[in-house]
mmCIF file of C-alpha atoms in Angstrom:
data_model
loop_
_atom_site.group_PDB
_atom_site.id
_atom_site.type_symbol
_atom_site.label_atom_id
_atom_site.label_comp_id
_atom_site.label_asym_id
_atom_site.label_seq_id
_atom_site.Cartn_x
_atom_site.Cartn_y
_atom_site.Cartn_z
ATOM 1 C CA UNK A 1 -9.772 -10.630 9.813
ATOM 2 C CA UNK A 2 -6.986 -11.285 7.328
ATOM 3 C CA UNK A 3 -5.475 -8.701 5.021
ATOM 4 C CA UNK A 4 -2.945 -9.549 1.879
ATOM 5 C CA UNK A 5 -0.400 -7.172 1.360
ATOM 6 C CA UNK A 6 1.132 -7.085 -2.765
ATOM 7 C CA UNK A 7 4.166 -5.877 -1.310
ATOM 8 C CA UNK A 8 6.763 -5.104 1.495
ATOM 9 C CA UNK A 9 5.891 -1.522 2.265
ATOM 10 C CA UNK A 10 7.972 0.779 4.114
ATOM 11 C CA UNK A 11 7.941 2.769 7.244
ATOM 12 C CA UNK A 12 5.385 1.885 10.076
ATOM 13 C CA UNK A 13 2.706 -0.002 7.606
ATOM 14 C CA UNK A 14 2.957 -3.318 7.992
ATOM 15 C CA UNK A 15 3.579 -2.899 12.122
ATOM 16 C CA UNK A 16 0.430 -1.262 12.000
ATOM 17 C CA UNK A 17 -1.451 -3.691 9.935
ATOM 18 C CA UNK A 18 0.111 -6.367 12.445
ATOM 19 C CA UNK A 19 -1.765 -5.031 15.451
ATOM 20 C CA UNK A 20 -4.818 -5.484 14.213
ATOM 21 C CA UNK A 21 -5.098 -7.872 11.700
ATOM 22 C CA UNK A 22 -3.864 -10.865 10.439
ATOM 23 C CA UNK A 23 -1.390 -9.980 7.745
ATOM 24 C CA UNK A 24 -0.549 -12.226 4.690
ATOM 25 C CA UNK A 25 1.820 -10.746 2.277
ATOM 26 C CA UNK A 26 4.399 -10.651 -0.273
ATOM 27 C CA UNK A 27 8.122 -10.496 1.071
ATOM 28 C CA UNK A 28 9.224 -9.778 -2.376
ATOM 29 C CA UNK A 29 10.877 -8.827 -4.199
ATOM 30 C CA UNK A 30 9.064 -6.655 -6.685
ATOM 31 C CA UNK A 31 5.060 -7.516 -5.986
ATOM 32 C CA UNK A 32 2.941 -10.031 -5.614
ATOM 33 C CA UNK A 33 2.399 -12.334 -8.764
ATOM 34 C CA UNK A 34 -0.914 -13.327 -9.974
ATOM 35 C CA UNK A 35 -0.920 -16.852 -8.523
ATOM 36 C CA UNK A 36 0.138 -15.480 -5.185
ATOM 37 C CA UNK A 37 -3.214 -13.515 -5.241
ATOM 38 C CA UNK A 38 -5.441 -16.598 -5.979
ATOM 39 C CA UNK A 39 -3.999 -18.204 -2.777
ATOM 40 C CA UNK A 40 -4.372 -15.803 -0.746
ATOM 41 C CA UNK A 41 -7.169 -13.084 -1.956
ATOM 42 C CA UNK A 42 -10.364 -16.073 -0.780
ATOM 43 C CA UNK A 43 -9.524 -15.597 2.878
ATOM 44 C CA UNK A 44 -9.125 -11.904 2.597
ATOM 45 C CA UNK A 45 -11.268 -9.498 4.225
ATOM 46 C CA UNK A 46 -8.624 -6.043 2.883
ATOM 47 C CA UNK A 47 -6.512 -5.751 0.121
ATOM 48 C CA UNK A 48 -3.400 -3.498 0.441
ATOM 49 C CA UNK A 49 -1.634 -3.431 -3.019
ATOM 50 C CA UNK A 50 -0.191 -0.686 -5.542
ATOM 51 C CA UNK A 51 -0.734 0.441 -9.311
ATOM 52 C CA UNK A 52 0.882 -2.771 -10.173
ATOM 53 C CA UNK A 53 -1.734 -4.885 -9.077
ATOM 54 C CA UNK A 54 -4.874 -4.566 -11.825
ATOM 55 C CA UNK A 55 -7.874 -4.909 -9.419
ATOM 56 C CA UNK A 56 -10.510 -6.640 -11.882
ATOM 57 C CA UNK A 57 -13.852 -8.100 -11.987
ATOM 58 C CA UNK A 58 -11.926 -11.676 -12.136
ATOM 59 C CA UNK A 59 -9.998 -10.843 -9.327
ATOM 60 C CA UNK A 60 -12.698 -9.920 -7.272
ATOM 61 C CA UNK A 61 -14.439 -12.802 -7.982
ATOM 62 C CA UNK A 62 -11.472 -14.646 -6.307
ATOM 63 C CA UNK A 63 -12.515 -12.442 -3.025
ATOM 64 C CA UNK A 64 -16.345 -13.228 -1.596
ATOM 65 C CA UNK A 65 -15.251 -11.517 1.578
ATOM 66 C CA UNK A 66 -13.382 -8.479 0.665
ATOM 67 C CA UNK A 67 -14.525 -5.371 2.129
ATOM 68 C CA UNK A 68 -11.702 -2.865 1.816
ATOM 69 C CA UNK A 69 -9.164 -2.070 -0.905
ATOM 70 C CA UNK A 70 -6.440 0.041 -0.167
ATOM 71 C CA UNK A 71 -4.153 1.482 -2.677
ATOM 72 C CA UNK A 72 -0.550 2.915 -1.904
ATOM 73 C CA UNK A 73 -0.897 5.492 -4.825
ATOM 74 C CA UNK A 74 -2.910 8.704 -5.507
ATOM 75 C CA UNK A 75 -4.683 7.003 -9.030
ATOM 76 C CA UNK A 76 -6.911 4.296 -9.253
ATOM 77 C CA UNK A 77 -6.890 3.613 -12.583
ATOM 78 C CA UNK A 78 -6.076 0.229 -12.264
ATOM 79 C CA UNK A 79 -8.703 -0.884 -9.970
ATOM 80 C CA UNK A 80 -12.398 -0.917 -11.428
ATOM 81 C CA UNK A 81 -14.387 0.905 -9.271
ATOM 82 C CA UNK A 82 -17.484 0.074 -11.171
ATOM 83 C CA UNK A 83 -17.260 -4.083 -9.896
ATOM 84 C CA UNK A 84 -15.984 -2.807 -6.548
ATOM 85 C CA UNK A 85 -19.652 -0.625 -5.929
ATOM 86 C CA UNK A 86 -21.505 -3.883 -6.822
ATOM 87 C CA UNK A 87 -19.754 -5.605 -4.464
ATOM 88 C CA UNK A 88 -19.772 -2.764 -1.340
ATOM 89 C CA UNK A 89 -16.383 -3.009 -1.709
ATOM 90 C CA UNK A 90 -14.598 0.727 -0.133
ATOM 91 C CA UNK A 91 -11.480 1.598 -2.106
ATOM 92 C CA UNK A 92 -8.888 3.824 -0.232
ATOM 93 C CA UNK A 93 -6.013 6.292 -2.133
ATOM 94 C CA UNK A 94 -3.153 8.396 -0.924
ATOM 95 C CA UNK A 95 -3.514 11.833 -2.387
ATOM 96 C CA UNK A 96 -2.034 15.014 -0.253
ATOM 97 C CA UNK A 97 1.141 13.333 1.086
ATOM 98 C CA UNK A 98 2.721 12.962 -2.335
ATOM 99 C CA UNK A 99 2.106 16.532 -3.423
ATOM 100 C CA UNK A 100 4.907 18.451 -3.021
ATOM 101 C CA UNK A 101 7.686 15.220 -3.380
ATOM 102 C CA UNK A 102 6.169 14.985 -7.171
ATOM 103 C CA UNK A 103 5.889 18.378 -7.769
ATOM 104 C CA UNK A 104 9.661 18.635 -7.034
ATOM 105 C CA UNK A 105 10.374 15.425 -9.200
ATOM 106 C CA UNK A 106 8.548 17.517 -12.371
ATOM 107 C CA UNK A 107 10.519 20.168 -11.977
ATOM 108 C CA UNK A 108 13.663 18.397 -11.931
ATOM 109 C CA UNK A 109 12.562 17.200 -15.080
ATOM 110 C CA UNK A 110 12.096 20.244 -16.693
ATOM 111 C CA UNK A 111 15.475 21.400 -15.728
ATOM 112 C CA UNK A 112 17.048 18.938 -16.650
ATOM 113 C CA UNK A 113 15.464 18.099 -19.989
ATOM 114 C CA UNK A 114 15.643 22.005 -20.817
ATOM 115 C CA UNK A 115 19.112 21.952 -19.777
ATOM 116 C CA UNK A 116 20.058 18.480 -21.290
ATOM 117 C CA UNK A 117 21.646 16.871 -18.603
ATOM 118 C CA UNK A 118 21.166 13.356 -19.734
ATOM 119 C CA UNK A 119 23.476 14.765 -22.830
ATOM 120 C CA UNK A 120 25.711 16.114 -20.211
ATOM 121 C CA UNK A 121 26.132 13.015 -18.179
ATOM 122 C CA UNK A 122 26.578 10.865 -21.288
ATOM 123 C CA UNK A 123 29.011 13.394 -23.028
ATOM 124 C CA UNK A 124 31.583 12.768 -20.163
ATOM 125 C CA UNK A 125 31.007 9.341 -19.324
ATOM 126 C CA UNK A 126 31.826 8.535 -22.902
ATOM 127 C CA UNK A 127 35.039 10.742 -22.961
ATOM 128 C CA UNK A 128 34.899 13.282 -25.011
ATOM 129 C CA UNK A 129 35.017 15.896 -22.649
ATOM 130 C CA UNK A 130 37.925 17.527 -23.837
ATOM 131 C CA UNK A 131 37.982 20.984 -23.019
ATOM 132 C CA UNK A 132 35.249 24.134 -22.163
ATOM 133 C CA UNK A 133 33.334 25.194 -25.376
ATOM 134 C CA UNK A 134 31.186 27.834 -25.625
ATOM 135 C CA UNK A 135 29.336 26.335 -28.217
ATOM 136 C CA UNK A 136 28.473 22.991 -26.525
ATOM 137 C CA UNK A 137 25.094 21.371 -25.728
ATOM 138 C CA UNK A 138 23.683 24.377 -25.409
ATOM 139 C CA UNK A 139 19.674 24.215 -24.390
ATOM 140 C CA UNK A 140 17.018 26.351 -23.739
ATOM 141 C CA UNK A 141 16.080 29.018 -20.167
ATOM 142 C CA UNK A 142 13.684 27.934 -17.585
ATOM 143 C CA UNK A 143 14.027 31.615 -16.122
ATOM 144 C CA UNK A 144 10.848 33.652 -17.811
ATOM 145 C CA UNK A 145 9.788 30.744 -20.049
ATOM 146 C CA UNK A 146 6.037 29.726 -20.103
ATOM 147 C CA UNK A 147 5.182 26.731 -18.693
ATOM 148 C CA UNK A 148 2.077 25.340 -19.653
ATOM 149 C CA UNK A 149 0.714 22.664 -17.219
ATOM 150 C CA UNK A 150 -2.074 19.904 -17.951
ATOM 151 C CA UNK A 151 -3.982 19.547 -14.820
ATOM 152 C CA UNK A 152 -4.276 21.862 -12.490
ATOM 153 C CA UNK A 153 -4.967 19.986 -9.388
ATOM 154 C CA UNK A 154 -2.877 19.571 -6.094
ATOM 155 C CA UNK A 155 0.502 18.667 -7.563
ATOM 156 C CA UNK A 156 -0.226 20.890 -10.969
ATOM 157 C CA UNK A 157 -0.930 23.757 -8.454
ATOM 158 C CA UNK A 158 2.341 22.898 -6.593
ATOM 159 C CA UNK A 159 4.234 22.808 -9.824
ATOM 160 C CA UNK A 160 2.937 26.423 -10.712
ATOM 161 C CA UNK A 161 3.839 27.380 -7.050
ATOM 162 C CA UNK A 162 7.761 25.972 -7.798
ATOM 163 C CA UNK A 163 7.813 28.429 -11.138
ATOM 164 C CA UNK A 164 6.596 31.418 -9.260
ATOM 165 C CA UNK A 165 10.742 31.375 -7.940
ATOM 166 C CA UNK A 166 12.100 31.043 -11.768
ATOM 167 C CA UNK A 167 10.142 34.076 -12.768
ATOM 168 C CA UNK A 168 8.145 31.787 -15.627
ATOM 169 C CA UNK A 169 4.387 32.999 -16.838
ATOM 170 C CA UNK A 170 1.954 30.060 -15.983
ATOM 171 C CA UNK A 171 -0.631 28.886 -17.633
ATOM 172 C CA UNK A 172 -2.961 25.574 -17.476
ATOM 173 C CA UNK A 173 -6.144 23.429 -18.291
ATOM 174 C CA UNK A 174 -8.238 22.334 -15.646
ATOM 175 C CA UNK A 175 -11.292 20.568 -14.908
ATOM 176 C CA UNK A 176 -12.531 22.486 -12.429
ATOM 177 C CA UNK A 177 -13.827 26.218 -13.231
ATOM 178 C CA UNK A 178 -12.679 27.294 -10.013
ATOM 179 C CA UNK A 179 -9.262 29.926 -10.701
ATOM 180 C CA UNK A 180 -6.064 29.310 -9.073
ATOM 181 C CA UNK A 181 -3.975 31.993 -7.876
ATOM 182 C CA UNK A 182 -1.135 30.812 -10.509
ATOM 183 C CA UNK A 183 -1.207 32.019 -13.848
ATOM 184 C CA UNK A 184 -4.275 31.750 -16.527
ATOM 185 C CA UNK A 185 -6.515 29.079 -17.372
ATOM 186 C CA UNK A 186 -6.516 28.270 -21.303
ATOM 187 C CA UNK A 187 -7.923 25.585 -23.068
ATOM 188 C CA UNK A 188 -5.337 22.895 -24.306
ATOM 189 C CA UNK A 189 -4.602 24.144 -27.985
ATOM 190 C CA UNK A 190 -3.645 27.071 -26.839
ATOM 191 C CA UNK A 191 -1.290 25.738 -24.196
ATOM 192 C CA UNK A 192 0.603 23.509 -26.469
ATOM 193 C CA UNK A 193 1.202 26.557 -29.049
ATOM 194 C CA UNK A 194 2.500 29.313 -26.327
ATOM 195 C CA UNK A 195 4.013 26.865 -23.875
ATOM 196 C CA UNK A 196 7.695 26.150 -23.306
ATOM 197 C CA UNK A 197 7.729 23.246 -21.383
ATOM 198 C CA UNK A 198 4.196 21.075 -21.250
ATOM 199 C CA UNK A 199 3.839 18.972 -17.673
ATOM 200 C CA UNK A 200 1.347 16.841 -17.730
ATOM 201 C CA UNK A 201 -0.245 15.975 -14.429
ATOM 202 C CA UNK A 202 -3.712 14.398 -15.111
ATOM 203 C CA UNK A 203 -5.687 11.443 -13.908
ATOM 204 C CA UNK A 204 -5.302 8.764 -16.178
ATOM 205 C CA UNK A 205 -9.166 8.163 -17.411
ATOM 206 C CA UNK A 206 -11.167 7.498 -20.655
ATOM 207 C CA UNK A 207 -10.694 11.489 -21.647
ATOM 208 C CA UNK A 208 -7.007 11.277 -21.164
ATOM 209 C CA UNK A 209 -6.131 8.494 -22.621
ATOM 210 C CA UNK A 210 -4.035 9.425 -25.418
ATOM 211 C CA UNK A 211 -4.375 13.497 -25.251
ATOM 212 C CA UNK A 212 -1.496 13.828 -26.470
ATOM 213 C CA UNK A 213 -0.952 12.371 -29.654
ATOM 214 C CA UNK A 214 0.818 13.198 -32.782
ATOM 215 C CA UNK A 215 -1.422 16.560 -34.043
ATOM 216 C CA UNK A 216 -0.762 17.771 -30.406
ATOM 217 C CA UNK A 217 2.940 16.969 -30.080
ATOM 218 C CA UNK A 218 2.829 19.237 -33.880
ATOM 219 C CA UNK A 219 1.270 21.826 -32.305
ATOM 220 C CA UNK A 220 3.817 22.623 -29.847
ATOM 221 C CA UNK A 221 6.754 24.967 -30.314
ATOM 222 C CA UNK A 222 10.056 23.383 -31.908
ATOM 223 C CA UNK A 223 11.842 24.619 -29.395
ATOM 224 C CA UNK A 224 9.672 23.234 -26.423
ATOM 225 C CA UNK A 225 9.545 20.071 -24.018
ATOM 226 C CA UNK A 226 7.111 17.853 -22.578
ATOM 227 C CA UNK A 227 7.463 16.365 -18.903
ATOM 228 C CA UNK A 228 5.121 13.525 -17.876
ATOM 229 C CA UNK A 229 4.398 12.716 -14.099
ATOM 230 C CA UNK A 230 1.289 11.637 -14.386
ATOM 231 C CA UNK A 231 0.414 8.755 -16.425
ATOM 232 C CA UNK A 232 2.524 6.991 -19.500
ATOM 233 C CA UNK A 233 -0.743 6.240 -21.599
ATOM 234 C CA UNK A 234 -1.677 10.095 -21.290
ATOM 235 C CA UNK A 235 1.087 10.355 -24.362
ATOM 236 C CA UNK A 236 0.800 8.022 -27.390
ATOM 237 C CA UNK A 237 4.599 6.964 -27.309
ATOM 238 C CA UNK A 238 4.972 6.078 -31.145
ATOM 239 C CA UNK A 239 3.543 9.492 -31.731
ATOM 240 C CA UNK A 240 6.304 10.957 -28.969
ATOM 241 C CA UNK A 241 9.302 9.044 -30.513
ATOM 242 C CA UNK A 242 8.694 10.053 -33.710
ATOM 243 C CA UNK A 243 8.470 14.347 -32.486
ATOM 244 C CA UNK A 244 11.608 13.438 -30.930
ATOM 245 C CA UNK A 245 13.072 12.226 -34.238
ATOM 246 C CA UNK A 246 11.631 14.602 -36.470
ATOM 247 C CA UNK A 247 12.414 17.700 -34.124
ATOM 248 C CA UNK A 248 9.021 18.783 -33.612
ATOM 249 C CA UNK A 249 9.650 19.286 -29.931
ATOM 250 C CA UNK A 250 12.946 19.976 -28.717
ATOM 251 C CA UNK A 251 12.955 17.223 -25.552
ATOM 252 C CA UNK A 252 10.721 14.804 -23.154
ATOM 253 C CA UNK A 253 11.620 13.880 -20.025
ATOM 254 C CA UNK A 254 9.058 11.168 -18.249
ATOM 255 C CA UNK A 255 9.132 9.538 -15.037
ATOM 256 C CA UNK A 256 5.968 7.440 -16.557
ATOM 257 C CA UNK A 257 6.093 5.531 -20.018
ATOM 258 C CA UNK A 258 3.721 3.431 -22.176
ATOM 259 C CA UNK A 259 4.543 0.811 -21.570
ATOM 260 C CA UNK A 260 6.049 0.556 -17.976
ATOM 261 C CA UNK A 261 8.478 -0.622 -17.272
ATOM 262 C CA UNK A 262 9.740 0.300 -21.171
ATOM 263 C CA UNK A 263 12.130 -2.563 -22.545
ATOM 264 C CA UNK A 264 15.669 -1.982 -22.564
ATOM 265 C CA UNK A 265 15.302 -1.708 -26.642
ATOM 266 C CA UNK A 266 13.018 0.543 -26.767
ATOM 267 C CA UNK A 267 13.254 3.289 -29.231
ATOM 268 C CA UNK A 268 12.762 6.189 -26.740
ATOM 269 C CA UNK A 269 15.936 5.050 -24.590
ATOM 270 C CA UNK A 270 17.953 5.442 -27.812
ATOM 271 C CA UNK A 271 17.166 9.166 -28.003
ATOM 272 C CA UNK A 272 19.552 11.871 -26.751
ATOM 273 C CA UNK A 273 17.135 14.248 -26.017
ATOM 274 C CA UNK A 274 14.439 11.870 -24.136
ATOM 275 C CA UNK A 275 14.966 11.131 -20.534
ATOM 276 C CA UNK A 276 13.380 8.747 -19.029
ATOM 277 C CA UNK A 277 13.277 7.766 -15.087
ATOM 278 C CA UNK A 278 11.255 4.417 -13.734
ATOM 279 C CA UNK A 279 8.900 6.138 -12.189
ATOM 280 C CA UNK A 280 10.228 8.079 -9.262
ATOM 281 C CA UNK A 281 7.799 10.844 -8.888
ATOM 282 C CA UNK A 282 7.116 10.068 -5.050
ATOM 283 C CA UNK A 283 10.110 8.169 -4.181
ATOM 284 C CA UNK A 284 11.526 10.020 -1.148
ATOM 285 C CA UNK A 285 12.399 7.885 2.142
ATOM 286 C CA UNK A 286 9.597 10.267 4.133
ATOM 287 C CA UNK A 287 7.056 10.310 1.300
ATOM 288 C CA UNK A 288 7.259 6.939 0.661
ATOM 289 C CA UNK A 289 6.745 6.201 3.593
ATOM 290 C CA UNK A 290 3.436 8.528 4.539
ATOM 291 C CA UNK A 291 2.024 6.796 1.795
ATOM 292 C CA UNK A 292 2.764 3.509 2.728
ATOM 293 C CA UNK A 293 0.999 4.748 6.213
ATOM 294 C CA UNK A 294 -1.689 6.357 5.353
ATOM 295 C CA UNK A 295 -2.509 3.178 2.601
ATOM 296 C CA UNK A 296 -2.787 1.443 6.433
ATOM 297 C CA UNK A 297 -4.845 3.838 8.137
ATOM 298 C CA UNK A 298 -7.242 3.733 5.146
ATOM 299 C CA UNK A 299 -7.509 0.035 5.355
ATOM 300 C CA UNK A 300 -7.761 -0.104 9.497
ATOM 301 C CA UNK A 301 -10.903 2.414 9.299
ATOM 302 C CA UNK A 302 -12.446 0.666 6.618
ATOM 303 C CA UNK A 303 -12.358 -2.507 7.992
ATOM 304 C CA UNK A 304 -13.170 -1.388 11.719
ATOM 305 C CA UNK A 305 -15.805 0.589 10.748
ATOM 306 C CA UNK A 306 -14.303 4.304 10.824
ATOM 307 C CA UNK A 307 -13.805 6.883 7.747
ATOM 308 C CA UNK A 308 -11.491 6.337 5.826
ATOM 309 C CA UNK A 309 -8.764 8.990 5.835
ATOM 310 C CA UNK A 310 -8.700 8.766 1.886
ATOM 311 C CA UNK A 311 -11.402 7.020 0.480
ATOM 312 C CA UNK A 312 -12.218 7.306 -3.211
ATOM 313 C CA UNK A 313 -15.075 5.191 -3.449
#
């Protein structure tokens, strides 16, 4: 059986792909381009690929013997699960191993959005760091803030578990009606008018598409921030860009835009207090690589006839 890789992954992936299949991928850099796919997706029995790769009806018609797909990511948004069931087609994810590495990457964000580092940094690069002033760039406490998360699911729960140690009250939305032992469940009005810094860490779907738009980013405190590790389109970015500008929120810091990867003009870049990171939520050399590992072991017991580690669908 032959398997098509859309990238170079790290770690042990690839090695173990190699031992039991034949392996056709991309050597990079970046991913595999659309054409690259059409040569190589008709002889393919798994699919290993990324968010970057949109996984459509089209594509799958390219495909008559695909059996597996095996995604190096915890969302699936960009493969449609709908054509793969028609088709008998198992999808694989990587949720659990990225946990904790993300939660730490939202936090950072909050800190340093609260905090305004990106100021900071840009303050002395530019030179005008003259002297100590009492008076300068001053931002707002994470210590005994509220933080108000969106999704409360693995890495929302680690999140809340990170702001136990800063002393901040917790409170969320979640899907499920099943309590967490971190702070209070609320529904999302609420959140966004008692909240000091807003992480979002939903599934990207129909629902969340666009939750937070322009009367939401109003409804939230002058003086608070919004983090986004989830998904860019979860925020509608004209609506974010123009809170920024107008003050209603005090900062944004997003390791996910709409759209991604944002142009080097865009307006969001220009802002002082919006910082923006291409999106790094998982990228640690071990997670990385667990992921990139796990994406394998998915695709090996799929296509050998074992469960799946992680299967989605």
């Amino acid at each position: 059986m032959q398997v098509y890789l859309t990238f170079d992954p790290p770690g042990r992936a690839r090695e173990m792909l190699e031992q039991r299949f034949e392996v056709a991928g991309w050597a990079g850099p970046g991913f595999a381009p659309p054409e690259a796919l059409h040569d190589h997706l008709p002889d393919a029995s798994g699919l290993y690929c990324t968010i970057t790769t949109p996984v459509t009806e089209a594509l799958l018609d390219l495909a008559p013997d695909l059996r597996v797909i095996s995604q190096c990511a915890v969302g699936v948004n960009n493969i449609d699960l709908d054509a793969c069931a028609r088709r008998g087609i198992k999808v694989g994810h990587t949720p659990d191993v990225l946990t904790e590495t993300t939660a730490d990457t939202a936090f950072a964000l909050i800190l340093a959005g609260s905090r305004r580092f990106r100021e900071g940094i840009d303050y002395v690069r530019d030179g005008r760091w003259e002297s100590f002033d009492m008076n300068l760039l001053i931002g707002g406490d994470v210590h005994h803030s509220t933080l108000g998360i969106v999704g409360m699911g693995r890495i929302g729960t680690a999140i809340a578990h990170r702001a136990a140690g800063f002393a901040m009250q917790v409170i969320y939305t979640s899907r499920s009606e099943a309590l967490t032992p971190y702070g209070r469940r609320v529904e999302l009005e609420s959140l966004l008018a008692a909240a000091d810094h807003v992480v979002l860490a939903v599934p990207l779907t129909e629902e969340t598409t666009g939750l937070i738009n322009a009367d939401r980013l109003r409804a939230m405190k002058p003086t608070a921030g919004i983090v986004n590790v989830s998904r860019g389109p979860v925020i509608v970015t004209d609506a974010l860009v123009q809170a920024l500008q107008e003050g209603w929120i005090r900062y944004a810091a997003l390791d996910v835009t709409d759209p991604e990867p944002l142009p080097g003009t865009h307006p969001l870049l220009a802002l002082p207090n919006c910082l923006v990171l291409p999106h790094l939520g998982s990228s640690s050399s071990q997670t990385r690589a667990a992921m990139a590992e796990l994406a394998a072991a998915n695709l090996i017991a799929g296509l050998t006839g074992g469960d799946m580690p992680a299967r989605i669908a």
